[in-house]
Coordinates of C-alpha atoms in Angstrom, one line a residue:
Chain A
X1 CA 153.5 -11.6 2.8
X2 CA 152.2 -13.0 -0.8
X3 CA 155.1 -14.1 -2.7
X4 CA 155.3 -14.8 -6.4
X5 CA 158.1 -17.1 -7.3
X6 CA 160.2 -19.7 -5.7
X7 CA 163.5 -17.3 -5.2
X8 CA 161.2 -15.1 -3.0
X9 CA 160.4 -18.1 -0.8
X10 CA 163.7 -19.1 0.0
X11 CA 164.8 -15.3 0.5
X12 CA 161.7 -14.9 3.0
X13 CA 162.3 -17.6 4.8
X14 CA 165.3 -16.2 6.3
X15 CA 163.3 -13.2 7.8
X16 CA 162.2 -14.1 11.1
X17 CA 159.5 -11.2 11.1
X18 CA 157.9 -12.1 7.9
X19 CA 155.6 -15.0 6.7
X20 CA 155.7 -15.7 2.8
X21 CA 152.7 -17.6 1.0
X22 CA 153.4 -18.1 -2.5
X23 CA 150.5 -17.1 -4.9
X24 CA 149.5 -17.5 -9.0
X25 CA 147.7 -14.8 -10.7
X26 CA 144.7 -16.3 -12.3
X27 CA 143.2 -18.0 -9.7
X28 CA 140.9 -16.8 -6.8
X29 CA 142.7 -16.2 -3.7
X30 CA 142.3 -18.9 -1.1
X31 CA 141.4 -18.1 2.9
X32 CA 145.1 -17.8 3.8
X33 CA 146.5 -15.8 0.9
X34 CA 143.1 -13.2 1.5
X35 CA 144.5 -12.7 4.8
X36 CA 147.8 -11.1 3.8
X37 CA 148.8 -7.9 4.6
X38 CA 151.4 -7.3 1.9
X39 CA 152.1 -8.5 -1.6
X40 CA 155.2 -8.8 -3.6
X41 CA 155.1 -8.3 -7.3
X42 CA 157.5 -8.8 -10.0
X43 CA 156.9 -7.7 -13.8
X44 CA 153.5 -9.5 -13.7
X45 CA 150.5 -8.7 -16.4
X46 CA 149.3 -5.5 -14.5
X47 CA 145.4 -6.3 -15.4
X48 CA 145.8 -9.7 -13.8
X49 CA 147.6 -8.5 -10.6
X50 CA 145.3 -5.7 -10.1
X51 CA 142.3 -7.9 -10.5
X52 CA 144.0 -10.2 -7.4
X53 CA 145.0 -7.4 -5.5
X54 CA 141.6 -6.2 -5.4
X55 CA 140.4 -9.4 -3.7
X56 CA 142.8 -8.9 -0.9
X57 CA 140.4 -7.1 2.0
X58 CA 143.4 -7.0 4.7
X59 CA 146.2 -5.8 2.1
X60 CA 148.2 -2.4 3.2
X61 CA 150.9 -2.8 0.5
X62 CA 152.2 -3.5 -2.7
X63 CA 156.1 -4.0 -2.9
X64 CA 157.8 -4.1 -6.0
X65 CA 161.1 -6.0 -7.0
X66 CA 161.7 -3.1 -9.7
X67 CA 162.7 0.7 -9.2
X68 CA 160.3 1.7 -11.5
X69 CA 156.5 1.5 -10.3
X70 CA 154.6 3.6 -13.0
X71 CA 152.2 0.6 -14.0
X72 CA 150.7 0.8 -10.4
X73 CA 149.9 4.3 -10.0
X74 CA 146.2 5.1 -9.6
X75 CA 145.2 1.2 -10.0
X76 CA 145.5 0.1 -5.9
X77 CA 142.7 0.1 -3.8
X78 CA 142.1 3.3 -1.5
X79 CA 144.4 2.9 1.8
X80 CA 146.8 0.5 0.2
X81 CA 150.5 1.8 0.3
X82 CA 152.7 1.4 -2.8
X83 CA 156.4 0.5 -2.1
X84 CA 159.4 0.0 -5.0
X85 CA 162.7 -1.7 -4.6
X86 CA 165.1 1.4 -3.6
X87 CA 168.5 0.5 -3.4
X88 CA 168.0 -2.5 -5.9
X89 CA 169.0 -1.1 -9.3
X90 CA 170.8 2.0 -8.8
X91 CA 174.5 0.4 -9.1
X92 CA 174.0 -1.4 -12.5
X93 CA 172.2 1.5 -14.1
X94 CA 174.9 3.8 -13.2
X95 CA 177.0 1.1 -14.7
X96 CA 175.4 1.5 -17.9
X97 CA 175.1 5.5 -18.1
X98 CA 179.0 5.4 -17.6
X99 CA 179.3 2.8 -19.9
X100 CA 177.4 4.2 -22.9
X101 CA 178.9 7.9 -22.2
X102 CA 182.3 6.8 -22.4
X103 CA 181.9 4.6 -25.3
X104 CA 180.2 7.5 -26.9
X105 CA 183.3 9.9 -25.7
X106 CA 185.7 7.7 -26.7
X107 CA 184.5 6.9 -30.2
X108 CA 184.4 3.5 -29.3
X109 CA 181.7 2.5 -32.2
X110 CA 183.5 4.0 -35.0
X111 CA 186.7 2.7 -33.7
X112 CA 184.9 -0.9 -33.8
X113 CA 183.9 0.1 -37.2
X114 CA 187.5 1.1 -38.2
X115 CA 188.6 -2.4 -36.8
X116 CA 186.2 -4.1 -39.3
X117 CA 187.5 -2.5 -42.3
X118 CA 191.1 -3.1 -40.8
X119 CA 191.7 0.1 -40.7
X120 CA 194.1 2.4 -38.3
X121 CA 192.2 5.3 -37.6
X122 CA 194.4 7.4 -35.1
X123 CA 192.8 10.6 -34.1
X124 CA 192.1 12.1 -30.6
X125 CA 188.9 11.7 -29.2
X126 CA 186.9 13.6 -26.4
X127 CA 186.8 13.0 -22.7
X128 CA 184.5 13.0 -19.7
X129 CA 187.2 15.0 -18.0
X130 CA 185.8 18.5 -17.4
X131 CA 182.5 17.6 -18.8
X132 CA 179.5 19.3 -16.9
X133 CA 176.8 16.4 -16.3
X134 CA 173.4 17.5 -15.2
X135 CA 171.3 14.4 -13.6
X136 CA 167.7 14.6 -13.4
X137 CA 166.9 12.6 -10.1
X138 CA 168.7 12.4 -7.1
X139 CA 167.3 9.0 -6.1
X140 CA 168.8 5.6 -5.8
X141 CA 170.1 5.7 -9.8
X142 CA 171.3 9.5 -9.9
X143 CA 173.1 9.3 -6.8
X144 CA 174.8 6.0 -8.0
X145 CA 175.3 7.4 -11.2
X146 CA 177.1 10.5 -10.2
X147 CA 179.3 8.3 -7.9
X148 CA 180.8 6.2 -10.8
X149 CA 181.1 9.4 -13.1
X150 CA 183.0 12.3 -10.7
X151 CA 186.0 10.0 -10.5
X152 CA 186.8 10.6 -14.1
X153 CA 187.0 14.5 -13.4
X154 CA 183.3 15.5 -14.1
X155 CA 181.5 18.1 -12.5
X156 CA 177.9 16.5 -11.7
X157 CA 175.1 18.4 -10.6
X158 CA 172.0 16.2 -9.2
X159 CA 168.2 17.8 -9.6
X160 CA 165.8 16.3 -7.5
X161 CA 162.0 16.9 -6.5
X162 CA 162.8 19.7 -3.5
X163 CA 166.1 21.7 -3.3
X164 CA 168.7 20.2 -0.5
X165 CA 172.2 20.0 0.3
X166 CA 174.0 19.1 -3.0
X167 CA 170.7 18.6 -4.6
X168 CA 169.4 21.2 -6.9
X169 CA 165.0 21.9 -7.1
X170 CA 163.8 20.1 -10.7
X171 CA 161.8 22.8 -11.3
X172 CA 164.4 25.4 -11.7
X173 CA 166.8 22.9 -13.5
X174 CA 164.2 22.0 -15.9
X175 CA 163.5 25.8 -16.6
X176 CA 167.1 26.7 -17.4
X177 CA 169.0 23.7 -17.5
X178 CA 172.0 25.7 -18.3
X179 CA 175.2 25.0 -20.6
X180 CA 175.5 20.9 -19.6
X181 CA 177.3 19.0 -21.9
X182 CA 175.6 15.7 -20.7
X183 CA 171.8 15.5 -18.9
X184 CA 171.0 11.9 -17.7
X185 CA 167.1 11.0 -17.2
X186 CA 167.0 9.2 -13.8
X187 CA 163.2 10.2 -12.4
X188 CA 160.5 7.6 -12.2
X189 CA 157.5 8.2 -14.9
X190 CA 154.9 9.8 -13.3
X191 CA 152.0 12.1 -14.9
X192 CA 154.4 14.9 -13.8
X193 CA 157.5 13.4 -15.4
X194 CA 155.9 12.2 -18.8
X195 CA 157.2 14.2 -21.5
X196 CA 159.4 15.8 -19.2
X197 CA 162.1 15.9 -22.3
X198 CA 159.5 17.7 -24.7
X199 CA 160.3 20.2 -27.4
X200 CA 160.4 23.1 -25.5
X201 CA 163.1 21.6 -23.1
X202 CA 164.8 19.9 -25.6
X203 CA 165.5 23.4 -27.2
X204 CA 167.0 24.7 -24.1
X205 CA 169.6 22.4 -23.8
X206 CA 173.0 23.6 -25.1
X207 CA 173.9 22.7 -28.7
X208 CA 175.8 19.4 -29.0
X209 CA 174.3 18.0 -26.0
X210 CA 174.5 14.1 -25.1
X211 CA 171.1 13.1 -23.6
X212 CA 170.9 9.9 -21.7
X213 CA 167.6 8.0 -20.7
X214 CA 167.9 5.7 -17.8
X215 CA 164.4 5.8 -16.6
X216 CA 161.3 5.2 -18.9
X217 CA 160.8 5.7 -22.7
X218 CA 157.9 8.1 -21.7
X219 CA 159.9 11.0 -19.8
X220 CA 161.2 11.7 -23.6
X221 CA 158.6 13.1 -26.6
X222 CA 160.3 10.7 -28.9
X223 CA 158.8 13.0 -32.1
X224 CA 160.8 16.0 -30.5
X225 CA 163.8 14.0 -29.9
X226 CA 164.2 12.7 -33.3
X227 CA 163.9 15.9 -35.0
X228 CA 166.6 17.4 -32.5
X229 CA 169.0 14.5 -33.3
X230 CA 167.9 14.4 -36.9
X231 CA 169.0 18.1 -37.4
X232 CA 172.6 17.4 -35.5
X233 CA 172.1 19.4 -32.5
X234 CA 171.7 16.5 -29.9
X235 CA 173.0 13.1 -29.6
X236 CA 171.2 10.7 -27.5
X237 CA 171.7 7.2 -25.7
X238 CA 168.9 5.2 -24.9
X239 CA 168.2 2.3 -22.8
X240 CA 164.2 2.8 -22.5
X241 CA 162.1 4.1 -25.5
X242 CA 158.6 4.7 -26.3
X243 CA 157.1 2.3 -27.6
X244 CA 159.0 -0.6 -26.1
X245 CA 159.8 -3.1 -27.5
X246 CA 160.6 -0.5 -30.2
X247 CA 159.1 -1.8 -33.7
X248 CA 161.8 -2.7 -36.1
X249 CA 160.2 0.0 -38.8
X250 CA 160.0 2.8 -36.1
X251 CA 162.3 5.6 -37.3
X252 CA 164.2 6.1 -34.1
X253 CA 166.2 3.0 -35.3
X254 CA 168.1 4.6 -38.1
X255 CA 167.8 8.3 -36.6
X256 CA 171.6 9.6 -36.8
X257 CA 173.1 10.4 -33.6
X258 CA 170.7 8.1 -31.4
X259 CA 172.2 4.8 -29.8
X260 CA 169.7 2.3 -28.5
X261 CA 170.0 -0.7 -26.2
X262 CA 167.0 -2.8 -25.4
X263 CA 166.1 -2.2 -21.7
X264 CA 169.1 -3.7 -20.1
X265 CA 170.5 -1.0 -18.2
X266 CA 169.5 -3.0 -14.9
X267 CA 169.6 -6.5 -16.6
X268 CA 172.9 -7.8 -14.6
X269 CA 173.6 -11.0 -13.0
X270 CA 171.6 -10.7 -9.3
X271 CA 169.1 -8.7 -10.7
X272 CA 166.1 -10.5 -9.0
X273 CA 168.3 -11.3 -6.1
X274 CA 169.0 -7.3 -5.3
X275 CA 165.5 -6.6 -6.2
X276 CA 164.3 -9.4 -3.2
X277 CA 167.1 -8.0 -0.8
X278 CA 165.9 -4.4 -1.0
X279 CA 162.0 -5.5 -0.7
X280 CA 162.6 -7.7 2.2
X281 CA 164.7 -4.7 3.8
X282 CA 161.4 -2.5 3.4
X283 CA 158.9 -5.0 4.6
X284 CA 161.3 -6.1 7.9
X285 CA 160.8 -2.5 8.7
X286 CA 157.4 -2.2 7.8
X287 CA 156.2 -5.4 9.8
X288 CA 158.3 -3.4 12.6
X289 CA 155.8 -0.4 12.3
X290 CA 158.6 1.6 10.5
X291 CA 157.2 4.4 8.1
X292 CA 157.0 3.6 4.5
X293 CA 157.2 6.3 1.6
X294 CA 153.9 5.8 -0.3
X295 CA 154.7 5.8 -3.8
X296 CA 151.2 5.8 -4.9
X297 CA 150.2 9.0 -3.2
X298 CA 153.9 10.4 -3.7
X299 CA 153.0 12.8 -6.4
X300 CA 150.2 14.6 -4.6
X301 CA 152.1 14.6 -1.1
X302 CA 155.1 16.2 -2.0
Chain B
X1 CA 216.2 24.0 -21.4
X2 CA 215.7 23.0 -25.2
X3 CA 212.2 23.3 -26.4
X4 CA 210.9 21.4 -29.6
X5 CA 207.7 23.7 -29.9
X6 CA 205.8 27.0 -29.4
X7 CA 203.3 25.5 -27.3
X8 CA 206.5 24.6 -25.1
X9 CA 208.1 28.0 -25.3
X10 CA 204.8 29.3 -24.1
X11 CA 204.5 27.4 -21.1
X12 CA 208.5 27.2 -20.0
X13 CA 208.1 31.4 -20.1
X14 CA 206.0 31.0 -17.2
X15 CA 208.4 29.2 -15.0
X16 CA 211.1 32.0 -13.7
X17 CA 213.5 29.0 -12.9
X18 CA 213.9 28.0 -16.5
X19 CA 215.5 29.3 -19.8
X20 CA 213.5 28.0 -22.8
X21 CA 215.5 28.3 -26.1
X22 CA 213.8 26.4 -29.1
X23 CA 215.4 23.7 -31.2
X24 CA 214.9 21.8 -34.8
X25 CA 216.0 18.7 -35.1
X26 CA 218.3 17.9 -38.1
X27 CA 220.3 21.4 -37.1
X28 CA 223.9 21.4 -35.6
X29 CA 223.5 22.9 -32.6
X30 CA 224.2 26.6 -32.1
X31 CA 226.3 28.1 -29.3
X32 CA 223.6 28.8 -27.3
X33 CA 221.8 25.1 -27.9
X34 CA 225.0 23.8 -27.0
X35 CA 225.1 24.8 -23.4
X36 CA 221.6 23.4 -23.0
X37 CA 221.5 21.1 -19.6
X38 CA 218.2 19.7 -20.5
X39 CA 216.2 19.0 -23.3
X40 CA 212.7 18.0 -23.6
X41 CA 211.5 15.6 -26.6
X42 CA 208.0 15.2 -27.9
X43 CA 207.5 12.2 -30.2
X44 CA 210.4 12.9 -32.8
X45 CA 212.3 10.9 -35.3
X46 CA 214.4 9.2 -32.8
X47 CA 217.6 8.8 -34.8
X48 CA 217.6 12.2 -35.5
X49 CA 217.2 13.2 -31.9
X50 CA 219.7 11.1 -30.5
X51 CA 222.3 12.5 -33.4
X52 CA 221.3 16.2 -32.0
X53 CA 221.3 14.8 -28.1
X54 CA 224.9 13.2 -29.0
X55 CA 226.1 16.9 -29.8
X56 CA 225.4 18.6 -26.6
X57 CA 227.9 18.4 -24.2
X58 CA 226.3 20.1 -21.2
X59 CA 223.4 18.2 -21.5
X60 CA 222.4 15.9 -18.3
X61 CA 218.6 15.4 -18.8
X62 CA 216.4 14.0 -21.7
X63 CA 212.3 15.1 -20.3
X64 CA 209.6 13.2 -22.5
X65 CA 206.3 14.7 -22.9
X66 CA 205.1 11.0 -22.7
X67 CA 204.4 8.6 -20.2
X68 CA 206.2 5.8 -22.5
X69 CA 209.9 6.3 -22.6
X70 CA 210.8 3.2 -24.4
X71 CA 212.6 4.6 -27.6
X72 CA 215.0 6.2 -25.6
X73 CA 216.2 3.7 -23.3
X74 CA 220.0 2.5 -23.8
X75 CA 220.4 5.6 -26.6
X76 CA 221.5 8.5 -24.2
X77 CA 225.0 9.6 -23.7
X78 CA 226.8 8.3 -20.5
X79 CA 225.5 10.3 -17.3
X80 CA 222.5 11.3 -19.1
X81 CA 219.5 10.9 -17.1
X82 CA 216.3 10.3 -18.6
X83 CA 212.5 11.4 -17.1
X84 CA 209.4 11.0 -18.6
X85 CA 206.0 13.0 -18.1
X86 CA 204.5 11.1 -14.9
X87 CA 201.1 12.6 -13.7
X88 CA 200.2 13.5 -17.0
X89 CA 198.6 10.9 -19.2
X90 CA 196.8 8.5 -16.4
X91 CA 193.8 10.0 -15.9
X92 CA 192.8 10.0 -19.8
X93 CA 194.1 6.2 -20.1
X94 CA 192.4 5.2 -16.9
X95 CA 189.1 6.4 -18.8
X96 CA 190.2 4.4 -21.7
X97 CA 190.4 1.6 -19.7
X98 CA 187.1 1.7 -18.5
X99 CA 185.5 2.2 -21.6
X100 CA 186.4 -0.4 -23.5
X101 CA 185.9 -2.5 -20.3
X102 CA 182.6 -1.5 -19.8
X103 CA 181.7 -1.4 -23.4
X104 CA 182.7 -5.2 -23.3
X105 CA 180.8 -6.3 -20.3
X106 CA 177.8 -4.6 -21.2
X107 CA 177.6 -6.2 -24.6
X108 CA 177.4 -2.7 -26.4
X109 CA 179.3 -3.4 -29.4
X110 CA 176.6 -6.6 -30.0
X111 CA 173.9 -4.0 -29.1
X112 CA 175.0 -1.8 -31.6
X113 CA 174.9 -4.5 -34.4
X114 CA 171.5 -5.4 -33.3
X115 CA 170.7 -1.7 -33.5
X116 CA 171.9 -1.8 -37.0
X117 CA 169.3 -4.4 -37.7
X118 CA 166.4 -2.7 -36.3
X119 CA 166.5 -5.7 -33.4
X120 CA 165.3 -5.5 -30.2
X121 CA 167.6 -7.9 -28.5
X122 CA 166.6 -7.6 -24.8
X123 CA 168.9 -10.0 -22.6
X124 CA 170.9 -9.7 -19.6
X125 CA 174.3 -8.8 -19.8
X126 CA 177.9 -9.1 -17.5
X127 CA 178.6 -6.3 -15.0
X128 CA 181.9 -5.3 -13.5
X129 CA 180.4 -5.6 -9.8
X130 CA 182.3 -8.5 -8.1
X131 CA 184.9 -8.8 -10.8
X132 CA 188.6 -9.7 -9.8
X133 CA 190.9 -6.8 -11.8
X134 CA 194.3 -7.4 -11.6
X135 CA 196.2 -4.6 -12.9
X136 CA 200.0 -5.1 -13.6
X137 CA 201.8 -1.4 -12.9
X138 CA 201.0 0.7 -9.9
X139 CA 202.3 3.9 -11.5
X140 CA 200.2 6.8 -12.7
X141 CA 198.3 4.9 -15.1
X142 CA 197.9 1.7 -12.8
X143 CA 196.8 4.1 -9.8
X144 CA 194.1 6.0 -11.9
X145 CA 192.4 2.9 -12.9
X146 CA 192.5 1.6 -9.7
X147 CA 190.3 4.7 -8.8
X148 CA 188.0 4.6 -11.6
X149 CA 187.1 1.0 -11.9
X150 CA 186.5 1.0 -7.9
X151 CA 183.6 2.2 -7.8
X152 CA 181.6 0.0 -9.9
X153 CA 182.6 -2.7 -7.2
X154 CA 185.7 -4.5 -8.6
X155 CA 188.0 -5.9 -6.4
X156 CA 191.6 -4.2 -7.6
X157 CA 194.8 -5.6 -7.1
X158 CA 197.9 -3.3 -8.2
X159 CA 201.3 -5.2 -8.6
X160 CA 204.0 -3.0 -9.0
X161 CA 207.8 -3.4 -9.1
X162 CA 208.6 -3.9 -5.6
X163 CA 206.0 -4.9 -3.0
X164 CA 204.7 -2.2 -0.9
X165 CA 201.4 -0.8 1.1
X166 CA 198.5 -2.0 -1.4
X167 CA 200.7 -2.9 -4.0
X168 CA 201.9 -6.7 -4.7
X169 CA 205.1 -7.7 -6.1
X170 CA 204.9 -8.0 -10.1
X171 CA 207.1 -11.0 -9.7
X172 CA 205.0 -12.8 -7.6
X173 CA 201.8 -12.2 -9.6
X174 CA 203.3 -13.0 -13.0
X175 CA 204.3 -16.3 -11.5
X176 CA 200.7 -16.8 -10.0
X177 CA 198.0 -14.5 -11.6
X178 CA 195.2 -16.5 -9.7
X179 CA 191.6 -16.0 -10.8
X180 CA 191.5 -12.4 -11.9
X181 CA 188.5 -11.6 -14.4
X182 CA 190.4 -8.8 -16.0
X183 CA 193.9 -8.2 -16.8
X184 CA 195.8 -4.7 -17.0
X185 CA 198.9 -4.1 -18.7
X186 CA 200.0 -0.6 -17.5
X187 CA 203.7 -1.1 -17.3
X188 CA 206.3 0.6 -19.3
X189 CA 208.1 -1.3 -22.3
X190 CA 212.0 -2.2 -21.0
X191 CA 214.0 -5.3 -21.6
X192 CA 212.5 -7.1 -18.5
X193 CA 208.9 -6.4 -19.5
X194 CA 209.2 -7.1 -23.3
X195 CA 206.5 -10.0 -23.9
X196 CA 205.7 -10.1 -20.5
X197 CA 202.5 -11.8 -21.7
X198 CA 203.8 -14.6 -23.4
X199 CA 202.3 -17.9 -24.4
X200 CA 203.4 -19.0 -21.0
X201 CA 201.7 -16.0 -18.7
X202 CA 199.0 -16.5 -21.4
X203 CA 198.6 -19.9 -20.4
X204 CA 198.5 -19.1 -16.7
X205 CA 195.3 -16.8 -16.6
X206 CA 191.7 -17.9 -16.2
X207 CA 189.6 -19.2 -19.0
X208 CA 187.7 -16.4 -19.9
X209 CA 189.7 -13.7 -18.8
X210 CA 189.5 -10.7 -20.8
X211 CA 193.3 -8.8 -21.1
X212 CA 193.4 -4.9 -21.6
X213 CA 197.0 -3.7 -23.0
X214 CA 197.0 0.1 -21.9
X215 CA 201.0 0.1 -22.4
X216 CA 203.1 -0.7 -25.3
X217 CA 202.2 -3.5 -28.1
X218 CA 205.7 -5.4 -27.0
X219 CA 204.4 -5.9 -23.9
X220 CA 202.4 -8.9 -25.6
X221 CA 203.3 -11.6 -27.6
X222 CA 201.1 -11.4 -30.5
X223 CA 201.3 -14.8 -31.9
X224 CA 200.8 -16.0 -28.5
X225 CA 197.6 -14.0 -27.8
X226 CA 196.3 -14.6 -31.3
X227 CA 196.5 -18.4 -30.4
X228 CA 194.2 -17.9 -27.0
X229 CA 192.0 -15.7 -28.5
X230 CA 191.6 -17.8 -31.5
X231 CA 190.7 -20.6 -29.0
X232 CA 188.0 -18.1 -27.3
X233 CA 189.9 -18.7 -24.1
X234 CA 190.8 -15.0 -23.6
X235 CA 189.0 -11.7 -25.0
X236 CA 191.7 -9.0 -25.7
X237 CA 190.9 -5.2 -25.7
X238 CA 194.1 -3.3 -27.2
X239 CA 194.8 0.1 -27.6
X240 CA 198.4 -0.8 -28.5
X241 CA 199.8 -3.5 -31.0
X242 CA 202.9 -5.1 -32.0
X243 CA 203.5 -3.8 -35.0
X244 CA 202.1 -0.1 -35.0
X245 CA 200.7 1.2 -37.0
X246 CA 198.9 -2.3 -37.6
X247 CA 199.1 -3.1 -41.3
X248 CA 195.6 -4.2 -42.8
X249 CA 196.4 -7.6 -43.8
X250 CA 197.5 -8.4 -40.4
X251 CA 195.3 -11.2 -39.0
X252 CA 195.2 -9.7 -35.3
X253 CA 192.2 -7.5 -37.1
X254 CA 190.1 -9.8 -37.6
X255 CA 190.6 -12.1 -34.7
X256 CA 187.4 -13.4 -32.7
X257 CA 187.5 -12.1 -29.1
X258 CA 190.0 -9.0 -30.1
X259 CA 189.0 -5.5 -30.0
X260 CA 191.5 -2.9 -31.2
X261 CA 191.5 1.0 -30.9
X262 CA 194.5 2.7 -32.5
X263 CA 197.0 4.2 -29.8
X264 CA 194.2 7.0 -28.8
X265 CA 194.1 5.9 -24.9
X266 CA 196.0 9.2 -24.3
X267 CA 194.8 11.0 -26.8
X268 CA 192.2 13.3 -25.5
X269 CA 191.8 17.1 -25.2
X270 CA 194.8 18.8 -23.8
X271 CA 197.2 15.8 -24.4
X272 CA 200.4 18.0 -25.2
X273 CA 199.5 20.5 -22.3
X274 CA 199.3 18.0 -19.4
X275 CA 202.6 16.6 -21.1
X276 CA 204.3 19.8 -20.9
X277 CA 202.6 20.7 -17.1
X278 CA 204.2 17.4 -16.1
X279 CA 207.6 17.7 -17.5
X280 CA 207.9 21.6 -16.5
X281 CA 207.0 20.4 -13.1
X282 CA 209.8 17.7 -13.2
X283 CA 212.0 20.2 -15.0
X284 CA 211.8 22.8 -12.1
X285 CA 212.4 20.8 -9.2
X286 CA 215.6 19.5 -11.2
X287 CA 216.5 23.3 -11.1
X288 CA 216.4 23.6 -7.6
X289 CA 218.6 20.7 -7.2
X290 CA 215.9 18.1 -6.4
X291 CA 216.8 14.5 -7.1
X292 CA 215.6 12.8 -10.4
X293 CA 214.5 9.6 -10.9
X294 CA 216.7 8.3 -13.7
X295 CA 214.6 5.9 -15.9
X296 CA 217.8 5.5 -18.1
X297 CA 219.3 3.7 -15.6
X298 CA 216.0 2.5 -13.7
X299 CA 216.0 -1.1 -15.0
X300 CA 219.4 -1.9 -13.2
X301 CA 219.1 0.4 -9.9
X302 CA 216.0 -1.6 -8.7

C-alpha cells in the first residue's frame, strides 16, 4: 500500500496484513512502489496524483482519506476501484450542521450584535422542537446528522439513493420535497448530483426554508440560491460554496440570509487520524479479500 | 384554583378535577377568590402578588408557570406550599445550552466576522467530541442538557443535591470539580446556591474551562467572573446575569471571553402553553391528594 505521509506510515505499521511504502508525488515510481496494489490519497494535486497513479501497473484500489471523492471520478485507469474514508467524517460534519442550525434558530448572531452594542434585546426566538428536517443523503454524514438532531425534537426524514427501511427514495423527495422546515445536503458530488439544488428545486421548497449545504459547493446552483435568498424566501447556511475559496468580491458573501463558514465542517481535532483509521479498516478488509464498494463505478452501477 | 390569564382559563377548563377563577392583582379578593385553595402565578410584580396571596385564608399551594421560583422563597404564609413548572422548560433551555456551546467550539462568531469582511478564513476548530461536561443540577434542565449533548460524544457528569445512580453529590463536585472542559449551571437560585460560582469555585476550575449559566444570574459572583474572564482563563456563555436587565454601561458586556444572551434560553414558541401544561399536571395530582414537593421548605427539608 502506497502511503503519502508519516502519520499514515505510523498507523499502517499497526496493521499486520498491510505493508506500507511511502511515496512522493512528482517522482517516478520506484520498482517497489510500482508493485503496489493500493494507494492512499489525502488532498493532493489531482493532476500530479493522476499521473503517478497511471504509472502503477499492479494497482487495483485508490483509497481516499476524505469523505468527498468527486475529484477522482472518471480519472482512474480502467479496473482501478475507488474507496472513500466512509465513517471518518460524519460526526464532525453533523456537529457543524447542528451548530449552524441551532445558532440560526436561537438567533445567536443577532444577540452577539446586540451584545456588541450593550443592548439587552430580550425577545422570544424559534426552536428546533417540532421542526421537519429533510436530509438528502443517508450515508455517514446524513445518519450522524439525524442522530444528533432528533434529541432536539425534530422530525427527521432521510433520503437516499434507493428507498429502504427509514430512508425515502431521493428521486421522489427531490420531485416533491414537501413542507420541510430545514433541508440538509449531505450527498457526494457526482454528475447526477451537480446542481441538485437548482432554481427548480429551490422553487419547490416551502417559504422560509433553511437550506444547509454540508456536502460540496457545486451541489447548489449559486446564482439560483442568491436569487431566492435575496428575495427573503430561503435562508442558507453553507460550509461549502462554488467557487472555493470564495473570492472577496463574490456576491454570495453579502447576500442577506446567507451564512458562510470556510469549509470547516470536518476540520476538527483528529481529522487525519480519523481518515487513516477508516481508510485502514477498509484496506484491512480488502487485503482479506472482502468486497469493496467501487465509488468510481457507483453512479452507473446502482 | 386562581388563574392569572385567559390562556390559563382555557387550559384549566379541560381539567375536570379543577375549577379556575380568574384574578387580577391590585384588587381585593372577592368572596369566591378568597375560597381558593391554590393560585397559579406567572411572572407578576412579586410585592403585589405577595400581598394578594396574604389575603387568601384557604390557600394551601402556590404554583408557578416558570422553572425558577427564587422570588417566592421565604415570602409565602406559613403552611402554604410552593411548586414550580418542572418539566416545562428543560427542553428549550437544554437547546440553548447546546446552541451556545456548539457556536463557541465551532467558532461561529469569528466566522461570521470573517464573512462580514468577505474573508475565507479556513482553519480547524475545536469539537465537543471527547469533551468532559459537568452539569450542576440534575433536574429537568440538567437531564435534558445531558440528553442533547451526549450524542455529540461528550462525557457528561450530572451533579445533584444528593448522590444517586448516575448523579454525583453536589457538595463533592463543588469542592473538587476536577478537569471538566465545560461546566453548566442548572440549579435553582436559593440561599445555598447564591454565588455558588464564587472566586474560590472559579479558581478550582481547569484553565480554559467554558462556564455556561442557564440558571439565574446570582448563581455567579459577577465580579469574580469578570476577573477570571479578563485574564483569559475562563470563557463564559451566559443567558442570565446579575443584575438583569444588564445596564448598558456594565463592564460584563465588553469583557473578553464573555458571551451574553438576554434571558432567552426558555423563550421559545409555546413557552406559556408548556408552563400551563406542567402546572395543571401538578394541580391535577394535588387535587387527587397526591404528595407535592414543597419547594418553599425544600432547602431545609433535604
